[in-house]
XYZ file of C-alpha atoms in Angstrom:
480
model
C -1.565 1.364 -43.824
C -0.602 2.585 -40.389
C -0.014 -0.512 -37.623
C -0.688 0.714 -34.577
C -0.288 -0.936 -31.554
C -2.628 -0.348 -28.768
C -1.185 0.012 -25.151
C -3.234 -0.062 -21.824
C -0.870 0.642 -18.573
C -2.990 -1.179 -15.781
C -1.140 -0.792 -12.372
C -2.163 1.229 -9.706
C -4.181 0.637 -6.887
C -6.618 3.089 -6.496
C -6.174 4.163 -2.659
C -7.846 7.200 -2.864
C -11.022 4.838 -3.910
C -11.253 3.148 -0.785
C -13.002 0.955 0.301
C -14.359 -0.303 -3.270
C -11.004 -0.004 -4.371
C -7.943 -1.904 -3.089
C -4.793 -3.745 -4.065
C -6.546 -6.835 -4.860
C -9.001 -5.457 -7.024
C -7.602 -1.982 -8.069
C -10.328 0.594 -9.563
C -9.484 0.002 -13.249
C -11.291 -3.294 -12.856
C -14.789 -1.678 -11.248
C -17.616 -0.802 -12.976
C -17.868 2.549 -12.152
C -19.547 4.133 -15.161
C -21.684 2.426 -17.848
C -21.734 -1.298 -17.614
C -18.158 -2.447 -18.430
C -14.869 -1.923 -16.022
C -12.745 0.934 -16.572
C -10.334 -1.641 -17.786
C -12.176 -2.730 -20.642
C -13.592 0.372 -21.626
C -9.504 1.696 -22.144
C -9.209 -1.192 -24.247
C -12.132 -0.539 -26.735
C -11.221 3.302 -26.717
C -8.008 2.926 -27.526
C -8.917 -0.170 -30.683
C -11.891 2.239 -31.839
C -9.353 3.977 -34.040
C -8.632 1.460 -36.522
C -10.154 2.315 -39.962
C -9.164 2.138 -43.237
C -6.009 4.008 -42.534
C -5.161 2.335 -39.673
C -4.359 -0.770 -38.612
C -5.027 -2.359 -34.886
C -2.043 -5.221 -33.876
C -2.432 -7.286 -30.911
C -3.339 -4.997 -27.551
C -0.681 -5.004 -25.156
C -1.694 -4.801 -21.544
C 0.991 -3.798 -18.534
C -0.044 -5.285 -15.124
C 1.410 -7.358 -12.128
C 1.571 -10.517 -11.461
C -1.051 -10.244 -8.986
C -3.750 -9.036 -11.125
C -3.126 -11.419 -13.976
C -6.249 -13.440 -13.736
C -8.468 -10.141 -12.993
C -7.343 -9.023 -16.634
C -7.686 -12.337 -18.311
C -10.975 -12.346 -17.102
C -11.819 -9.311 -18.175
C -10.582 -9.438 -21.589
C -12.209 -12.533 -22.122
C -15.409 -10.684 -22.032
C -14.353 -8.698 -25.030
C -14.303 -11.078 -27.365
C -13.240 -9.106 -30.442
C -9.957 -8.039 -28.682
C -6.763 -9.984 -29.297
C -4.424 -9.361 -26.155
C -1.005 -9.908 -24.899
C -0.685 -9.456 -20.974
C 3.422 -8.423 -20.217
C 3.578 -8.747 -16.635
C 5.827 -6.931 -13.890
C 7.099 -9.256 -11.490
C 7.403 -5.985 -8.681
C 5.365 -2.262 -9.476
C 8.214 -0.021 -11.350
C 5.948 2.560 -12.386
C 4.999 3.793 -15.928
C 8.220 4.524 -17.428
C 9.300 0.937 -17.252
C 6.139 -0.152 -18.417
C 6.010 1.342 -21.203
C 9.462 0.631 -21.933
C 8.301 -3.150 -21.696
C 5.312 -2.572 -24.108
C 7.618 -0.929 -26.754
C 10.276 -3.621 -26.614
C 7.509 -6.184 -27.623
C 6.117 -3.925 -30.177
C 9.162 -4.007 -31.983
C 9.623 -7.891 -31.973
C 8.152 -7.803 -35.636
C 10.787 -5.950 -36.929
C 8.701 -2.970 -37.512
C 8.042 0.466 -36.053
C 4.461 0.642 -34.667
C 2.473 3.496 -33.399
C 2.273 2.871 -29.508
C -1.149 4.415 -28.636
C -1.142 4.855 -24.390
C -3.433 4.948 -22.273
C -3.788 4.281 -18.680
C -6.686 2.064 -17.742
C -8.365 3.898 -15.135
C -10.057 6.336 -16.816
C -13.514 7.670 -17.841
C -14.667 9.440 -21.244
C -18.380 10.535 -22.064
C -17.782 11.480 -25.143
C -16.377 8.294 -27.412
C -16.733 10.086 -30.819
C -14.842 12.799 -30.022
C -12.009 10.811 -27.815
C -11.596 8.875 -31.101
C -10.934 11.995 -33.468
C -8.825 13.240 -31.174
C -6.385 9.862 -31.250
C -6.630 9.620 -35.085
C -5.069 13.482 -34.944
C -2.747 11.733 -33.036
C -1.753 9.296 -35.239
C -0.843 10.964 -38.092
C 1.298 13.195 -35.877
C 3.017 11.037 -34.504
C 3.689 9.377 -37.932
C 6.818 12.279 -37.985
C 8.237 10.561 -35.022
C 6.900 12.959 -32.722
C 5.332 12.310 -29.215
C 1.698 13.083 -29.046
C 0.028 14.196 -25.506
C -3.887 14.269 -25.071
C -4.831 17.457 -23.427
C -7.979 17.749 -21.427
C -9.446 21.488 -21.905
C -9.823 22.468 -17.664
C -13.060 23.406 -17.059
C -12.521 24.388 -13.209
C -9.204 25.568 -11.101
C -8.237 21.755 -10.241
C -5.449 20.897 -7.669
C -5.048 17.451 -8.474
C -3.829 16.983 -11.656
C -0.883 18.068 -13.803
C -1.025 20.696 -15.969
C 0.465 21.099 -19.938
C 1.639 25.007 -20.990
C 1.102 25.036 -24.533
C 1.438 27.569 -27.041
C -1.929 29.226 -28.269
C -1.422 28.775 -32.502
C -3.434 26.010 -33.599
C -1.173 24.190 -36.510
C -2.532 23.054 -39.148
C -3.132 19.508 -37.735
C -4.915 20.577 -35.322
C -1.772 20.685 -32.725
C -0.056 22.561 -30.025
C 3.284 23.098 -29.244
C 3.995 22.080 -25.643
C 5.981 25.079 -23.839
C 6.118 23.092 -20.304
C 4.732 20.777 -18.061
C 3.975 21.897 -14.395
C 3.043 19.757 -11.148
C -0.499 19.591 -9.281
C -0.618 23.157 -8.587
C -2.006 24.754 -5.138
C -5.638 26.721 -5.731
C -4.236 30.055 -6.769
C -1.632 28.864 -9.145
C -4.977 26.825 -10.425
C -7.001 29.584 -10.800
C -4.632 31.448 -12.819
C -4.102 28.161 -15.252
C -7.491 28.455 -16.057
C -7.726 32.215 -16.657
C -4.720 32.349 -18.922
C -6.624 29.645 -21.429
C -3.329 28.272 -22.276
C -2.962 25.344 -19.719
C -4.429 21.660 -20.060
C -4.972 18.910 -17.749
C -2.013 15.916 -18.601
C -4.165 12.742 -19.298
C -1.740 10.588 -19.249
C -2.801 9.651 -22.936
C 0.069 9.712 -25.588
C 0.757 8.470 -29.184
C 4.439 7.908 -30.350
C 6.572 5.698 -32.200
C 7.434 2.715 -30.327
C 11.573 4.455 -31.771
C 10.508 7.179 -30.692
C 10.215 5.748 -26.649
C 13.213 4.294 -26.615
C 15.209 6.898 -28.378
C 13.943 9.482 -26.288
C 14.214 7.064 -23.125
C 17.865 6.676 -23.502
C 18.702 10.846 -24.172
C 17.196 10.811 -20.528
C 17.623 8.001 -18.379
C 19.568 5.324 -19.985
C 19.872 3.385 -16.680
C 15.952 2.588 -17.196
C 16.206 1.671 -20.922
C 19.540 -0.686 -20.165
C 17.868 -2.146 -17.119
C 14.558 -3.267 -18.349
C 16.411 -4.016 -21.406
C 18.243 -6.587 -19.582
C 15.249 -7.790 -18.066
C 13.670 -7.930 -21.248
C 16.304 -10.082 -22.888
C 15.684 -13.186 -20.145
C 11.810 -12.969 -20.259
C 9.941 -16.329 -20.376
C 6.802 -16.471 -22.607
C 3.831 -18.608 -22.446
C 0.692 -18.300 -24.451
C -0.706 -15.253 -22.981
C 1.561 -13.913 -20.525
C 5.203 -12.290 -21.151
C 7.716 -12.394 -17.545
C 10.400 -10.159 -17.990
C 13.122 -11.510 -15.666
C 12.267 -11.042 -11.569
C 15.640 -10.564 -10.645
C 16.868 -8.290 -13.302
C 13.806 -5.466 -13.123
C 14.342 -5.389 -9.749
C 17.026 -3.623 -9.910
C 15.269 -1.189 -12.287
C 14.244 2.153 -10.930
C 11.131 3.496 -10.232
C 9.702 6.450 -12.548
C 6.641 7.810 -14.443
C 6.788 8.733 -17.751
C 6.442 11.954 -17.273
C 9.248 12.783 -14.893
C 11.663 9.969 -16.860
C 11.004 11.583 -20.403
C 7.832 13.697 -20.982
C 8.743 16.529 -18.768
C 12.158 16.673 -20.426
C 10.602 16.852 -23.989
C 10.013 20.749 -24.839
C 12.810 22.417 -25.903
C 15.231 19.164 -26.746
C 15.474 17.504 -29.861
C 12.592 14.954 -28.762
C 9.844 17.097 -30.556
C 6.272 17.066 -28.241
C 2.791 18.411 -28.987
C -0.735 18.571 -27.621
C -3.808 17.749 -28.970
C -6.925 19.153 -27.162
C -9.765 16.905 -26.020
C -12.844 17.935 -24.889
C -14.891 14.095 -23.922
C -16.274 14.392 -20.756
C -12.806 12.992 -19.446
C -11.730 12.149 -15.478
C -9.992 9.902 -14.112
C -11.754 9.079 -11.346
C -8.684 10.184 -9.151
C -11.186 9.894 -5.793
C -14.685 9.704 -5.004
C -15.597 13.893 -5.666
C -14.463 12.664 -9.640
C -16.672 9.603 -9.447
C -19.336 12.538 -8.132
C -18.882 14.702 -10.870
C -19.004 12.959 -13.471
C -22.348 10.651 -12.555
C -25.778 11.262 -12.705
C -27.130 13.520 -9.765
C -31.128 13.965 -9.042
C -32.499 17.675 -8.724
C -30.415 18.407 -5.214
C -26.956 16.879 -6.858
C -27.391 13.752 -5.136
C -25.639 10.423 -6.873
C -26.832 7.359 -5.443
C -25.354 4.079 -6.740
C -27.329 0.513 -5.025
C -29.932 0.228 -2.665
C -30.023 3.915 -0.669
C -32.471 6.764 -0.296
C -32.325 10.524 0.182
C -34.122 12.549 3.248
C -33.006 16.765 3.008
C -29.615 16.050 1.256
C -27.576 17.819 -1.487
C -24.596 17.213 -3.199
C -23.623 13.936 -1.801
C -23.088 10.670 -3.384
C -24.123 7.055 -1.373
C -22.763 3.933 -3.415
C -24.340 1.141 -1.537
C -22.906 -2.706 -2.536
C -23.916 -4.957 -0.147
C -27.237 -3.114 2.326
C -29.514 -0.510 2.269
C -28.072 2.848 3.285
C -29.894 5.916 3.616
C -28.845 9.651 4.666
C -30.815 12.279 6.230
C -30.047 16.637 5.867
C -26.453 16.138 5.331
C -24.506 17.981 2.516
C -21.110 17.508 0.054
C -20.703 14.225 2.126
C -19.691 10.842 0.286
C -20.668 7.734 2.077
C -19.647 4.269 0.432
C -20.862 1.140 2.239
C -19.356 -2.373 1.216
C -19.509 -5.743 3.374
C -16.876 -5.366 5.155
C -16.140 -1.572 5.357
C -18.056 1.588 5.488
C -16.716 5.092 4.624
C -17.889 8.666 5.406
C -15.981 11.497 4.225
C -16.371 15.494 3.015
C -16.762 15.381 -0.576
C -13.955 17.823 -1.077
C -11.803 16.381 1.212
C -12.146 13.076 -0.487
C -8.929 12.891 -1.552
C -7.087 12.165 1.584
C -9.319 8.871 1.541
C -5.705 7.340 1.196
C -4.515 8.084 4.693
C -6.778 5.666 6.296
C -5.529 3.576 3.855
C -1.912 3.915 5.107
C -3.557 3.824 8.991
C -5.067 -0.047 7.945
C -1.744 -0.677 6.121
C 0.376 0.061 9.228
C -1.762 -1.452 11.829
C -1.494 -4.909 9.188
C -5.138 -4.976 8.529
C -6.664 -6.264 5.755
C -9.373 -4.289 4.672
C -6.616 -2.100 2.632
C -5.987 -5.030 0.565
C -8.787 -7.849 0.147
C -12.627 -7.191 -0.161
C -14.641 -9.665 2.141
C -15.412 -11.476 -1.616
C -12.860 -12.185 -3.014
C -11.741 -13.280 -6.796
C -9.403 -16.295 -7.836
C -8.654 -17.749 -11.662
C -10.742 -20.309 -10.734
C -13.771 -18.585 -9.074
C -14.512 -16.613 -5.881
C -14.875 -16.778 -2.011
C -16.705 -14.972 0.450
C -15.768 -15.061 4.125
C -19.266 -15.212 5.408
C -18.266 -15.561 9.379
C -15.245 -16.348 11.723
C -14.291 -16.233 15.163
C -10.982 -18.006 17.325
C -11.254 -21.132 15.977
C -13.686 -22.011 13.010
C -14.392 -19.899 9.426
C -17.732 -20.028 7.058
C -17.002 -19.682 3.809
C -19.156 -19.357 0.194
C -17.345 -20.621 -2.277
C -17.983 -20.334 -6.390
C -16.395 -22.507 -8.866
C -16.747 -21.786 -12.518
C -17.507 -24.878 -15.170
C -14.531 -27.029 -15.301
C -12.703 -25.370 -13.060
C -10.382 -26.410 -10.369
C -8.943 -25.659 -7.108
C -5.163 -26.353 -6.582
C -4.649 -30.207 -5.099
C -3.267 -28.968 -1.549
C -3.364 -29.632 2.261
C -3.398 -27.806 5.853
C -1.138 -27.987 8.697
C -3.947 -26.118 10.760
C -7.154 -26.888 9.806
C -10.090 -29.179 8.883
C -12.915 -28.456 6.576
C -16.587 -29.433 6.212
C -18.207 -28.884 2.205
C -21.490 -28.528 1.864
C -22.530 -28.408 -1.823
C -25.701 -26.003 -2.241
C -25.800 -25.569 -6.103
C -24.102 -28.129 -8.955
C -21.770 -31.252 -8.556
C -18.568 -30.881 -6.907
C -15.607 -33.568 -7.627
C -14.076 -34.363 -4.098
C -10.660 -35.461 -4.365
C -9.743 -36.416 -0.440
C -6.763 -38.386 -0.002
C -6.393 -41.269 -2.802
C -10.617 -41.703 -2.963
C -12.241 -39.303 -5.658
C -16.165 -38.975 -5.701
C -18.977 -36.926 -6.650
C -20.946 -35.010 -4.492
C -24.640 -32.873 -5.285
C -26.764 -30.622 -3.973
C -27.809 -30.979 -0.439
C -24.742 -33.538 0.255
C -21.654 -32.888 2.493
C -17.989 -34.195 2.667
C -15.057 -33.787 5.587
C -11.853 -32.795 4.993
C -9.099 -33.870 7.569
C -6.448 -32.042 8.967
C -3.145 -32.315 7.056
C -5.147 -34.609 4.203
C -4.315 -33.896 0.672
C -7.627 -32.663 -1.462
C -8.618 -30.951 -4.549
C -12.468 -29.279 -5.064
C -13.339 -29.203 -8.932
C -16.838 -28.474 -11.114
C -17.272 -30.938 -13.415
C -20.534 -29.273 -14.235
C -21.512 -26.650 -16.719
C -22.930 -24.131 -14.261
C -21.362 -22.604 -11.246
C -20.389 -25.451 -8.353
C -21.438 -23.200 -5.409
C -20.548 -24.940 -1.274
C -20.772 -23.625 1.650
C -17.263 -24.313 3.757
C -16.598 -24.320 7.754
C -12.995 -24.454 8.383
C -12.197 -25.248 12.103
C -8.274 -25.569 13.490
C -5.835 -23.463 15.727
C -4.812 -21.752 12.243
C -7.569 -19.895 9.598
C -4.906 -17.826 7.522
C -5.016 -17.767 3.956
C -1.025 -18.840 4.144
C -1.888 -22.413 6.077
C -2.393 -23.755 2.059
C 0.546 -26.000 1.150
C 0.023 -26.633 -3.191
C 1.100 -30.017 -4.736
C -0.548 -28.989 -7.937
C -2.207 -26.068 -9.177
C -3.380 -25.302 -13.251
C -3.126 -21.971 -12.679
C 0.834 -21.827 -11.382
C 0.272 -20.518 -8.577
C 3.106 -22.000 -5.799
C-alpha cells in the first residue's frame, strides 16, 4: 500500500483580499466558499485520496508562529484529521517549507508520497480534483514530480503558466516543456489559443527523495540551511520549531523558482496532469467574483446588502447593511472597521493600500477590529485619549495569561457565564450582572470556569491603551 503523506503550505497573507483579509487572519482561514475555511477544505481535499491503494499518514501543516492557534483551531473542527503543525519561526517562502515538511516525512525511515497543496484555494468540483491526485500518485510512485494543471478557460494575467507537450501518455500525463511567468494580456491570449498552456496550481505530488534530491541539484544552500535548522528543532505535542536562529539565515524562495522551474530538461523528470474542478485561488476579490453565485445581472452579494440598477458587482457585507445603487464591475467589501470600494478588474492592486496603511503604521493592514486569541476573542468596541471598551469571549476552561499594566486600569463587567477573578493574592467568582476593578500595575488573571462562553464587557482607562502595555508572569499558551 502506498503511504502518502498529506502536505498543506499555509503562509501567506492574503493582501490583495483586503480588508477581510490581513496578517492576523490571512484568507486561508475565511470562509469564503461553502461553509468551512479554505484551510480546512485543503486539508480534506488533499486526505480524500486515501483508498484501498493508498494510505493517508499524519497531515503536515506549514505555518508561522503567529498563526499557530488559528490552525489548531481549525483543525480541531475536523475531527477525523490527525495533524502535525511544523512552524516557521520568520516567513521563508515555499521552498523552505516544503523542505521542512519532507524532512519530517522521512523521520520514519520511509519514503512517502508528499501530496502539496497550498491552503488558499477553491475547487467546485471534489470528484474530479480527487482523480486527478490519485493520477498523481501513481506517477509519482517512479520518483517523478507531479504538477496539477488547471485547463485556462480565459487569457489570465495573474497566474503562471505550464508549456506542456500535447501527447496524452498513457497515464493520463503531460510532459512539461517550460514554465513561464504571469504573462501581460497578449502573451495571455496567445496561451490560450495555442491549447498547450495551463495555469500552475501550485499543487504537486512527489517523493518526499525526490524534494530533497532535486533541492540539492539546485540550491543546496536551502537544503543545507534548513537542514541545519532542522537538526536543532524542539518538539512538543503538536507543534515542531525548527531552530529561530539557524532558518534565519535561510533564503527566501518559492518552489517554483528554487526547483520546479529548473525541472524540464534535467535529470529531475516533471509532468502535468490536467484538472478541470472549478479551481481559483481566490488571488483577489474579481476570483472570489467569479467563482460565487451571481443573481440574473451578475451581482454576488455576501451578508446583509441589496441591489438597486447594478451589474456585475459583488457587496460582501460583515458587520452592517450595505446597499448599491446603478453602479457596475465595482466590488465593495464593508467590515467594522474598514470599508473598500474598488473596479472589479482592477481589484488586484487592492494590495497597494495595503502597503499605504503599512507605511503610515496603521493597523487596519494587520488586525481586524475582532480579534482571535488561543484562548478566545476581543472586540475593541470604542476608544478615545484615555479610556478603551472592550468585548471580551472566553471559551470553557479557558484562561487569560496571569499579567499586569504599567499604564492602565480596568473595570470587568461580566454579561454572560462566571468569570474567575484572580486580582492580586484574592481569587473570587464573579456572574452575570456583577463587576470587578482592576488596579494599575496589579497582577490578575481572567479565566471561565464555566462550560459556556464567559463573555465581559472591559473599560480600560490609563495614559497607555497599547496592546504592548501587557507584562506575562504566566501564560498556558507560551506566549512571553
Amino acid at each position: 500500500m502506498v503511504k502518502l503523506v498529506p502536505v498543506i503550505l499555509c503562509g501567506g497573507s492574503g493582501t490583495r483580499l483586503w480588508p477581510l483579509s490581513r496578517t492576523g487572519f490571512p484568507k486561508q482561514f475565511l470562509v469564503l466558499s461553502g461553509q468551512t475555511s479554505l484551510f480546512q477544505q485543503a486539508i480534506c481535499r488533499v486526505n480524500s485520496i486515501a483508498g484501498n491503494a493508498c494510505k493517508s499518514d499524519e497531515t503536515l501543516i506549514v505555518t508561522n508562529e503567529e498563526h499557530r492557534f488559528l490552525a489548531l483551531d481549525q483543525l480541531r473542527e475536523l475531527k477525523e484529521i490527525s495533524a502535525r503543525l511544523i512552524l516557521e519561526p520568520v516567513a521563508r517562502n515555499t521552498a523552505p517549507a516544503l523542505t521542512l515538511a519532507a524532512l519530517q516525512a522521512g523521520l520514519q525511515g520511509d519514503d512517502p508520497i508528499l501530496v502539496v497543496a497550498p491552503a488558499d484555494q477553491t475547487v467546485v468540483d471534489e470528484s474530479a480534483m480527487t482523480a486527478a491526485l490519485r493520477l498523481s500518485v501513481q506517477a509519482a510512485l517512479s520518483g517523478e514530480i507531479v504538477i496539477l494543471g488547471i485547463k485556462p478557460d480565459r487569457p489570465e494575467t495573474g497566474y503562471g503558466y505550464i508549456h506542456y507537450d500535447e501527447d496524452l501518455g498513457a497515464s493520463g500525463k503531460h510532459k512539461v516543456l517550460q514554465f513561464t511567468e504571469k504573462p501581460d494580456l497578449e502573451t495571455a491570449v496567445q496561451y490560450l489559443s495555442s491549447g498547450h498552456y495551463a495555469w500552475n496550481s501550485g499543487m504537486f505530488v512527489l517523493k518526499a527523495s525526490t524534494w530533497l534530491k532535486a533541492l540539492g541539484m539546485f540550491r543546496p544552500d536551502i537544503l543545507q540551511s534548513v537542514s541545519s535548522a532542522w537538526n536543532s528543532r524542539s518538539n512538543d505535542e503538536l507543534f515542531v520549531r525548527p531552530d529561530k536562529a539557524m532558518f534565519d539565515q535561510v533564503a527566501s524562495e518559492s518552489v517554483d523558482y528554487a526547483v520546479i522551474e529548473h525541472c524540464p530538461g534535467s535529470e529531475i523528470n516533471i509532468s502535468m496532469i490536467p484538472l478541470a474542478a472549478g479551481w481559483s485561488d481566490l488571488g483577489a476579490w474579481d476570483a472570489v467574483w467569479q467563482t460565487g453565485q451571481h443573481d440574473g445581472h451578475g451581482n454576488m452579494l455576501v451578508g446583509d446588502a441589496f441591489f438597486a440598477d447594478c451589474s456585475n458587482t459583488l457587496i460582501y457585507a460583515s458587520n452592517r447593511l450595505v446597499s448599491a445603487v446603478g453602479v457596475d464591475d465595482l466590488v465593495i467589501v464593508e467590515t467594522a472597521d474598514a470599508v473598500l470600494v474598488a473596479d472589479r478588474k482592477q481589484s488586484q492592486h487592492v494590495k497597494k493600500v495595503v502597503a499605504m496603511l503599512e507605511k503610515q503604521g496603521r493597523a487596519e493592514h494587520t488586525l481586524h477590529r475582532k480579534v482571535f486569541r488561543p484562548w478566545g476573542w476581543y472586540d475593541s468596541i470604542d476608544e478615545s485619549e484615555r479610556f478603551k471598551v472592550k468585548r471580551i469571549q472566553v471559551k470553557p476552561g479557558a484562561s487569560l495569561s496571569l499579567q499586569k499594566h504599567h499604564h492602565r486600569a480596568e473595570h470587568w463587567i461580566v454579561v454572560k457565564g462566571t468569570a474567575e477573578v484572580t486580582c492580586g493574592d484574592e481569587v473570587k467568582l464573579i456572574t452575570e450582572n456583577q463587576s470587578t476593578y482592576i488596579p494599575l500595575g496589579e497582577v490578575h488573571r481572567l479565566r471561565n470556569p464555566g462550560v459556556i462562553p464567559l463573555e465581559i464587557i472591559e473599560v480600560q482607562s490609563g495614559s497607555y491603551l497599547g496592546e504592548d502595555d501587557i507584562v506575562r508572569l504566566e501564560d498556558a499558551f507560551g506566549r512571553s
